[in-house]
Amino acid sequence: MIDPDSPVPLYRQVVNLIQEQIKSGELAPDRPVPSAARLVQEHGIARGTALKAIRMLVDEGFAYVVAGKGTYVKRKD
Amino acid sequence: MIDPDSPVPLYRQVVNLIQEQIKSGELAPDRPVPSAARLVQEHGIARGTALKAIRMLVDEGFAYVVAGKGTYVKRKD
DNA sequence: GGCGATTTGTGCGTATGTATC
DNA sequence: CGATACATACGCACAAATCGC
């Protein structure tokens, strides 16, 4: 899934992966997106990289954050 | 303020700018110096360059770092 | 109300690779 | 070749919010 040797940045690979899961319905609206800690242990990446990926999802309109709880899949408008 | 075309290195320009603000009192002792992230968005420079400027301020005795919090204006001895 | 666990946010330090001058 | 600059990535630390006990 995640290839450290790819020219594509790790955070971008993670973002793409999650976006695919959202589009396919694997991750439904208002369901939690994998937390930074989870992405770290699942993909062996740094927390900073995981946080960056999560923020990208929010910036790109795929998810929303609830302080102290987590990040969730955004509902279609 | 910051001129990319100047022969003076960007990190040096940033250092000079902040030193001026410290000397003029605009940035008081024990007050936070602009963070690397802030310098990035305000001057359109890279994080590495911003970090270098901050480190220079510390090296030159104008500021001190508090781990996990930030960089602050050094008090006069 | 307190305490600990979880999660996101923020901050600096450091290293590596690439590109430009 | 060396200095400068940018992008990516990892590590560690502190803060605030939420929740369960």
PDB file of C-alpha atoms (C1' of nucleotides) in Angstrom:
ATOM      1  CA  MET A   1       0.000   0.000   0.000  1.00  0.00           C
ATOM      2  CA  ILE A   2       2.400   2.630   1.265  1.00  0.00           C
ATOM      3  CA  ASP A   3       5.703   2.670  -0.559  1.00  0.00           C
ATOM      4  CA  PRO A   4       8.548   4.620   1.095  1.00  0.00           C
ATOM      5  CA  ASP A   5      10.559   4.409  -2.112  1.00  0.00           C
ATOM      6  CA  SER A   6       7.858   5.965  -4.251  1.00  0.00           C
ATOM      7  CA  PRO A   7       8.431   9.473  -5.564  1.00  0.00           C
ATOM      8  CA  VAL A   8       4.949  10.243  -4.229  1.00  0.00           C
ATOM      9  CA  PRO A   9       5.205  11.730  -0.716  1.00  0.00           C
ATOM     10  CA  LEU A  10       4.116   9.415   2.102  1.00  0.00           C
ATOM     11  CA  TYR A  11       1.470  11.826   3.381  1.00  0.00           C
ATOM     12  CA  ARG A  12       0.053  12.054  -0.146  1.00  0.00           C
ATOM     13  CA  GLN A  13      -0.090   8.281  -0.444  1.00  0.00           C
ATOM     14  CA  VAL A  14      -1.993   8.075   2.830  1.00  0.00           C
ATOM     15  CA  VAL A  15      -4.401  10.813   1.724  1.00  0.00           C
ATOM     16  CA  ASN A  16      -5.049   9.055  -1.563  1.00  0.00           C
ATOM     17  CA  LEU A  17      -5.615   5.746   0.211  1.00  0.00           C
ATOM     18  CA  ILE A  18      -8.216   7.173   2.572  1.00  0.00           C
ATOM     19  CA  GLN A  19      -9.902   9.167  -0.177  1.00  0.00           C
ATOM     20  CA  GLU A  20     -10.327   5.924  -2.110  1.00  0.00           C
ATOM     21  CA  GLN A  21     -11.895   4.265   0.922  1.00  0.00           C
ATOM     22  CA  ILE A  22     -14.296   7.164   1.250  1.00  0.00           C
ATOM     23  CA  LYS A  23     -15.272   7.142  -2.400  1.00  0.00           C
ATOM     24  CA  SER A  24     -15.798   3.387  -2.380  1.00  0.00           C
ATOM     25  CA  GLY A  25     -18.011   3.654   0.671  1.00  0.00           C
ATOM     26  CA  GLU A  26     -15.656   1.641   2.831  1.00  0.00           C
ATOM     27  CA  LEU A  27     -15.582   4.685   5.073  1.00  0.00           C
ATOM     28  CA  ALA A  28     -19.127   6.047   5.413  1.00  0.00           C
ATOM     29  CA  PRO A  29     -20.124   9.664   6.219  1.00  0.00           C
ATOM     30  CA  ASP A  30     -19.870  10.606   9.908  1.00  0.00           C
ATOM     31  CA  ARG A  31     -17.751   7.539  10.556  1.00  0.00           C
ATOM     32  CA  PRO A  32     -14.312   8.102  12.097  1.00  0.00           C
ATOM     33  CA  VAL A  33     -11.281   8.344   9.873  1.00  0.00           C
ATOM     34  CA  PRO A  34      -8.247   6.380  11.146  1.00  0.00           C
ATOM     35  CA  SER A  35      -6.530   8.410  13.887  1.00  0.00           C
ATOM     36  CA  ALA A  36      -2.948   9.591  13.605  1.00  0.00           C
ATOM     37  CA  ALA A  37      -1.841   6.939  16.109  1.00  0.00           C
ATOM     38  CA  ARG A  38      -3.578   4.271  14.060  1.00  0.00           C
ATOM     39  CA  LEU A  39      -2.012   5.390  10.794  1.00  0.00           C
ATOM     40  CA  VAL A  40       1.352   5.331  12.543  1.00  0.00           C
ATOM     41  CA  GLN A  41       1.097   1.722  13.646  1.00  0.00           C
ATOM     42  CA  GLU A  42      -0.574   0.514  10.473  1.00  0.00           C
ATOM     43  CA  HIS A  43       1.793   2.107   7.999  1.00  0.00           C
ATOM     44  CA  GLY A  44       4.938   2.589  10.030  1.00  0.00           C
ATOM     45  CA  ILE A  45       5.032   6.316   9.379  1.00  0.00           C
ATOM     46  CA  ALA A  46       5.811   9.209  11.738  1.00  0.00           C
ATOM     47  CA  ARG A  47       3.058  10.931  13.696  1.00  0.00           C
ATOM     48  CA  GLY A  48       3.831  14.221  11.987  1.00  0.00           C
ATOM     49  CA  THR A  49       3.285  12.603   8.609  1.00  0.00           C
ATOM     50  CA  ALA A  50       0.014  11.047   9.771  1.00  0.00           C
ATOM     51  CA  LEU A  51      -1.229  14.366  11.156  1.00  0.00           C
ATOM     52  CA  LYS A  52      -0.350  16.050   7.894  1.00  0.00           C
ATOM     53  CA  ALA A  53      -2.355  13.480   5.952  1.00  0.00           C
ATOM     54  CA  ILE A  54      -5.370  13.986   8.222  1.00  0.00           C
ATOM     55  CA  ARG A  55      -5.186  17.738   7.844  1.00  0.00           C
ATOM     56  CA  MET A  56      -4.989  17.388   4.081  1.00  0.00           C
ATOM     57  CA  LEU A  57      -8.217  15.397   4.118  1.00  0.00           C
ATOM     58  CA  VAL A  58      -9.883  18.205   6.037  1.00  0.00           C
ATOM     59  CA  ASP A  59      -8.389  20.903   3.812  1.00  0.00           C
ATOM     60  CA  GLU A  60      -9.590  19.061   0.741  1.00  0.00           C
ATOM     61  CA  GLY A  61     -13.111  18.694   2.105  1.00  0.00           C
ATOM     62  CA  PHE A  62     -13.159  14.965   2.746  1.00  0.00           C
ATOM     63  CA  ALA A  63     -13.369  15.113   6.531  1.00  0.00           C
ATOM     64  CA  TYR A  64     -14.068  17.293   9.565  1.00  0.00           C
ATOM     65  CA  VAL A  65     -12.450  17.477  12.985  1.00  0.00           C
ATOM     66  CA  VAL A  66     -14.074  17.267  16.403  1.00  0.00           C
ATOM     67  CA  ALA A  67     -11.657  18.599  19.020  1.00  0.00           C
ATOM     68  CA  GLY A  68     -10.496  15.966  21.458  1.00  0.00           C
ATOM     69  CA  LYS A  69     -12.439  13.222  19.717  1.00  0.00           C
ATOM     70  CA  GLY A  70     -11.196  12.639  16.239  1.00  0.00           C
ATOM     71  CA  THR A  71     -11.699  13.219  12.537  1.00  0.00           C
ATOM     72  CA  TYR A  72     -14.782  12.032  10.676  1.00  0.00           C
ATOM     73  CA  VAL A  73     -15.829  11.488   7.089  1.00  0.00           C
ATOM     74  CA  LYS A  74     -17.667  14.530   5.801  1.00  0.00           C
ATOM     75  CA  ARG A  75     -21.225  14.138   4.629  1.00  0.00           C
ATOM     76  CA  LYS A  76     -21.961  15.008   1.016  1.00  0.00           C
ATOM     77  CA  ASP A  77     -23.499  18.452   0.831  1.00  0.00           C
TER      78      ASP A  77
ATOM     79  CA  MET B   1      10.387  43.494   4.048  1.00  0.00           C
ATOM     80  CA  ILE B   2      11.845  40.228   2.785  1.00  0.00           C
ATOM     81  CA  ASP B   3      13.411  40.441  -0.649  1.00  0.00           C
ATOM     82  CA  PRO B   4      14.136  37.125  -2.420  1.00  0.00           C
ATOM     83  CA  ASP B   5      16.262  38.971  -4.976  1.00  0.00           C
ATOM     84  CA  SER B   6      18.524  40.539  -2.386  1.00  0.00           C
ATOM     85  CA  PRO B   7      22.111  39.303  -2.142  1.00  0.00           C
ATOM     86  CA  VAL B   8      21.442  39.018   1.591  1.00  0.00           C
ATOM     87  CA  PRO B   9      20.326  35.450   2.490  1.00  0.00           C
ATOM     88  CA  LEU B  10      16.657  35.096   3.353  1.00  0.00           C
ATOM     89  CA  TYR B  11      17.379  33.655   6.797  1.00  0.00           C
ATOM     90  CA  ARG B  12      19.650  36.638   7.499  1.00  0.00           C
ATOM     91  CA  GLN B  13      16.946  39.090   6.450  1.00  0.00           C
ATOM     92  CA  VAL B  14      14.492  37.423   8.800  1.00  0.00           C
ATOM     93  CA  VAL B  15      17.022  37.492  11.644  1.00  0.00           C
ATOM     94  CA  ASN B  16      17.699  41.187  11.093  1.00  0.00           C
ATOM     95  CA  LEU B  17      13.991  41.950  10.975  1.00  0.00           C
ATOM     96  CA  ILE B  18      13.281  40.253  14.293  1.00  0.00           C
ATOM     97  CA  GLN B  19      16.354  41.715  15.950  1.00  0.00           C
ATOM     98  CA  GLU B  20      15.072  45.162  15.023  1.00  0.00           C
ATOM     99  CA  GLN B  21      11.694  44.377  16.573  1.00  0.00           C
ATOM    100  CA  ILE B  22      13.427  43.242  19.736  1.00  0.00           C
ATOM    101  CA  LYS B  23      15.628  46.305  19.962  1.00  0.00           C
ATOM    102  CA  SER B  24      12.698  48.624  19.341  1.00  0.00           C
ATOM    103  CA  GLY B  25      10.700  46.924  22.082  1.00  0.00           C
ATOM    104  CA  GLU B  26       8.060  45.715  19.662  1.00  0.00           C
ATOM    105  CA  LEU B  27       8.969  42.247  20.917  1.00  0.00           C
ATOM    106  CA  ALA B  28       9.384  42.370  24.689  1.00  0.00           C
ATOM    107  CA  PRO B  29      11.494  40.019  26.853  1.00  0.00           C
ATOM    108  CA  ASP B  30       9.879  36.645  27.590  1.00  0.00           C
ATOM    109  CA  ARG B  31       7.375  37.230  24.833  1.00  0.00           C
ATOM    110  CA  PRO B  32       7.181  34.623  22.066  1.00  0.00           C
ATOM    111  CA  VAL B  33       9.161  35.173  18.904  1.00  0.00           C
ATOM    112  CA  PRO B  34       7.208  34.391  15.708  1.00  0.00           C
ATOM    113  CA  SER B  35       7.169  30.605  15.250  1.00  0.00           C
ATOM    114  CA  ALA B  36       8.667  28.896  12.215  1.00  0.00           C
ATOM    115  CA  ALA B  37       5.178  28.158  10.904  1.00  0.00           C
ATOM    116  CA  ARG B  38       4.260  31.813  11.290  1.00  0.00           C
ATOM    117  CA  LEU B  39       7.365  33.032   9.510  1.00  0.00           C
ATOM    118  CA  VAL B  40       6.589  30.612   6.705  1.00  0.00           C
ATOM    119  CA  GLN B  41       3.100  31.935   6.074  1.00  0.00           C
ATOM    120  CA  GLU B  42       4.001  35.571   6.623  1.00  0.00           C
ATOM    121  CA  HIS B  43       7.084  35.694   4.432  1.00  0.00           C
ATOM    122  CA  GLY B  44       6.498  32.845   2.054  1.00  0.00           C
ATOM    123  CA  ILE B  45       9.766  31.139   2.948  1.00  0.00           C
ATOM    124  CA  ALA B  46      10.506  27.464   3.560  1.00  0.00           C
ATOM    125  CA  ARG B  47      10.287  25.971   7.045  1.00  0.00           C
ATOM    126  CA  GLY B  48      13.951  25.095   6.976  1.00  0.00           C
ATOM    127  CA  THR B  49      14.830  28.703   6.325  1.00  0.00           C
ATOM    128  CA  ALA B  50      12.551  29.878   9.128  1.00  0.00           C
ATOM    129  CA  LEU B  51      14.076  27.363  11.541  1.00  0.00           C
ATOM    130  CA  LYS B  52      17.542  28.514  10.575  1.00  0.00           C
ATOM    131  CA  ALA B  53      16.589  32.127  11.327  1.00  0.00           C
ATOM    132  CA  ILE B  54      15.213  31.139  14.723  1.00  0.00           C
ATOM    133  CA  ARG B  55      18.347  29.160  15.539  1.00  0.00           C
ATOM    134  CA  MET B  56      20.467  32.160  14.582  1.00  0.00           C
ATOM    135  CA  LEU B  57      18.538  34.358  17.011  1.00  0.00           C
ATOM    136  CA  VAL B  58      19.252  31.858  19.764  1.00  0.00           C
ATOM    137  CA  ASP B  59      22.905  31.467  18.780  1.00  0.00           C
ATOM    138  CA  GLU B  60      23.323  35.223  18.772  1.00  0.00           C
ATOM    139  CA  GLY B  61      21.763  35.582  22.211  1.00  0.00           C
ATOM    140  CA  PHE B  62      18.514  37.270  21.248  1.00  0.00           C
ATOM    141  CA  ALA B  63      16.183  34.440  22.171  1.00  0.00           C
ATOM    142  CA  TYR B  64      15.867  31.151  24.034  1.00  0.00           C
ATOM    143  CA  VAL B  65      13.997  27.937  23.286  1.00  0.00           C
ATOM    144  CA  VAL B  66      11.544  26.139  25.543  1.00  0.00           C
ATOM    145  CA  ALA B  67      11.158  22.533  24.407  1.00  0.00           C
ATOM    146  CA  GLY B  68       7.673  21.740  23.210  1.00  0.00           C
ATOM    147  CA  LYS B  69       6.494  25.316  23.555  1.00  0.00           C
ATOM    148  CA  GLY B  70       8.390  27.763  21.437  1.00  0.00           C
ATOM    149  CA  THR B  71      11.079  30.434  21.256  1.00  0.00           C
ATOM    150  CA  TYR B  72      11.061  33.561  23.409  1.00  0.00           C
ATOM    151  CA  VAL B  73      12.810  36.904  23.538  1.00  0.00           C
ATOM    152  CA  LYS B  74      15.759  36.730  25.905  1.00  0.00           C
ATOM    153  CA  ARG B  75      15.809  39.038  28.911  1.00  0.00           C
ATOM    154  CA  LYS B  76      18.700  41.429  29.209  1.00  0.00           C
ATOM    155  CA  ASP B  77      21.244  40.029  31.667  1.00  0.00           C
TER     156      ASP B  77
ATOM    157  C1'  DG C   1     -14.132  16.789  40.785  1.00  0.00           C
ATOM    158  C1'  DG C   2     -10.055  14.229  39.799  1.00  0.00           C
ATOM    159  C1'  DC C   3      -7.284  11.067  36.977  1.00  0.00           C
ATOM    160  C1'  DG C   4      -5.704   8.743  33.003  1.00  0.00           C
ATOM    161  C1'  DA C   5      -6.200   7.506  28.112  1.00  0.00           C
ATOM    162  C1'  DT C   6      -7.026   9.197  23.498  1.00  0.00           C
ATOM    163  C1'  DT C   7      -6.732  12.531  19.725  1.00  0.00           C
ATOM    164  C1'  DT C   8      -5.687  16.673  17.367  1.00  0.00           C
ATOM    165  C1'  DG C   9      -2.805  20.941  17.355  1.00  0.00           C
ATOM    166  C1'  DT C  10       1.497  23.189  17.710  1.00  0.00           C
ATOM    167  C1'  DG C  11       6.547  23.902  18.224  1.00  0.00           C
ATOM    168  C1'  DC C  12      11.561  23.113  17.657  1.00  0.00           C
ATOM    169  C1'  DG C  13      15.525  19.882  16.345  1.00  0.00           C
ATOM    170  C1'  DT C  14      17.473  17.125  12.990  1.00  0.00           C
ATOM    171  C1'  DA C  15      18.404  14.524   8.743  1.00  0.00           C
ATOM    172  C1'  DT C  16      18.123  13.604   3.800  1.00  0.00           C
ATOM    173  C1'  DG C  17      17.462  14.678  -1.059  1.00  0.00           C
ATOM    174  C1'  DT C  18      17.117  17.963  -4.700  1.00  0.00           C
ATOM    175  C1'  DA C  19      17.774  22.273  -7.124  1.00  0.00           C
ATOM    176  C1'  DT C  20      19.886  26.709  -7.910  1.00  0.00           C
ATOM    177  C1'  DC C  21      23.539  30.013  -7.878  1.00  0.00           C
TER     178       DC C  21
ATOM    179  C1'  DC D   1      32.449  22.970  -4.777  1.00  0.00           C
ATOM    180  C1'  DG D   2      30.054  25.376  -1.267  1.00  0.00           C
ATOM    181  C1'  DA D   3      26.153  28.263   0.344  1.00  0.00           C
ATOM    182  C1'  DT D   4      21.429  28.917   0.026  1.00  0.00           C
ATOM    183  C1'  DA D   5      16.744  27.312  -0.307  1.00  0.00           C
ATOM    184  C1'  DC D   6      12.936  24.148  -0.559  1.00  0.00           C
ATOM    185  C1'  DA D   7      10.339  19.665   0.409  1.00  0.00           C
ATOM    186  C1'  DT D   8       9.868  15.670   2.894  1.00  0.00           C
ATOM    187  C1'  DA D   9      10.213  12.922   7.021  1.00  0.00           C
ATOM    188  C1'  DC D  10      11.180  11.424  11.728  1.00  0.00           C
ATOM    189  C1'  DG D  11      11.569  12.457  16.810  1.00  0.00           C
ATOM    190  C1'  DC D  12      10.242  14.559  21.024  1.00  0.00           C
ATOM    191  C1'  DA D  13       7.635  17.733  24.002  1.00  0.00           C
ATOM    192  C1'  DC D  14       3.654  20.539  25.644  1.00  0.00           C
ATOM    193  C1'  DA D  15      -1.264  22.014  25.224  1.00  0.00           C
ATOM    194  C1'  DA D  16      -6.331  21.597  24.933  1.00  0.00           C
ATOM    195  C1'  DA D  17     -10.493  18.941  24.426  1.00  0.00           C
ATOM    196  C1'  DT D  18     -13.141  14.728  25.166  1.00  0.00           C
ATOM    197  C1'  DC D  19     -14.439  10.610  27.445  1.00  0.00           C
ATOM    198  C1'  DG D  20     -14.636   6.787  30.835  1.00  0.00           C
ATOM    199  C1'  DC D  21     -13.777   5.374  35.353  1.00  0.00           C
TER     200       DC D  21
END
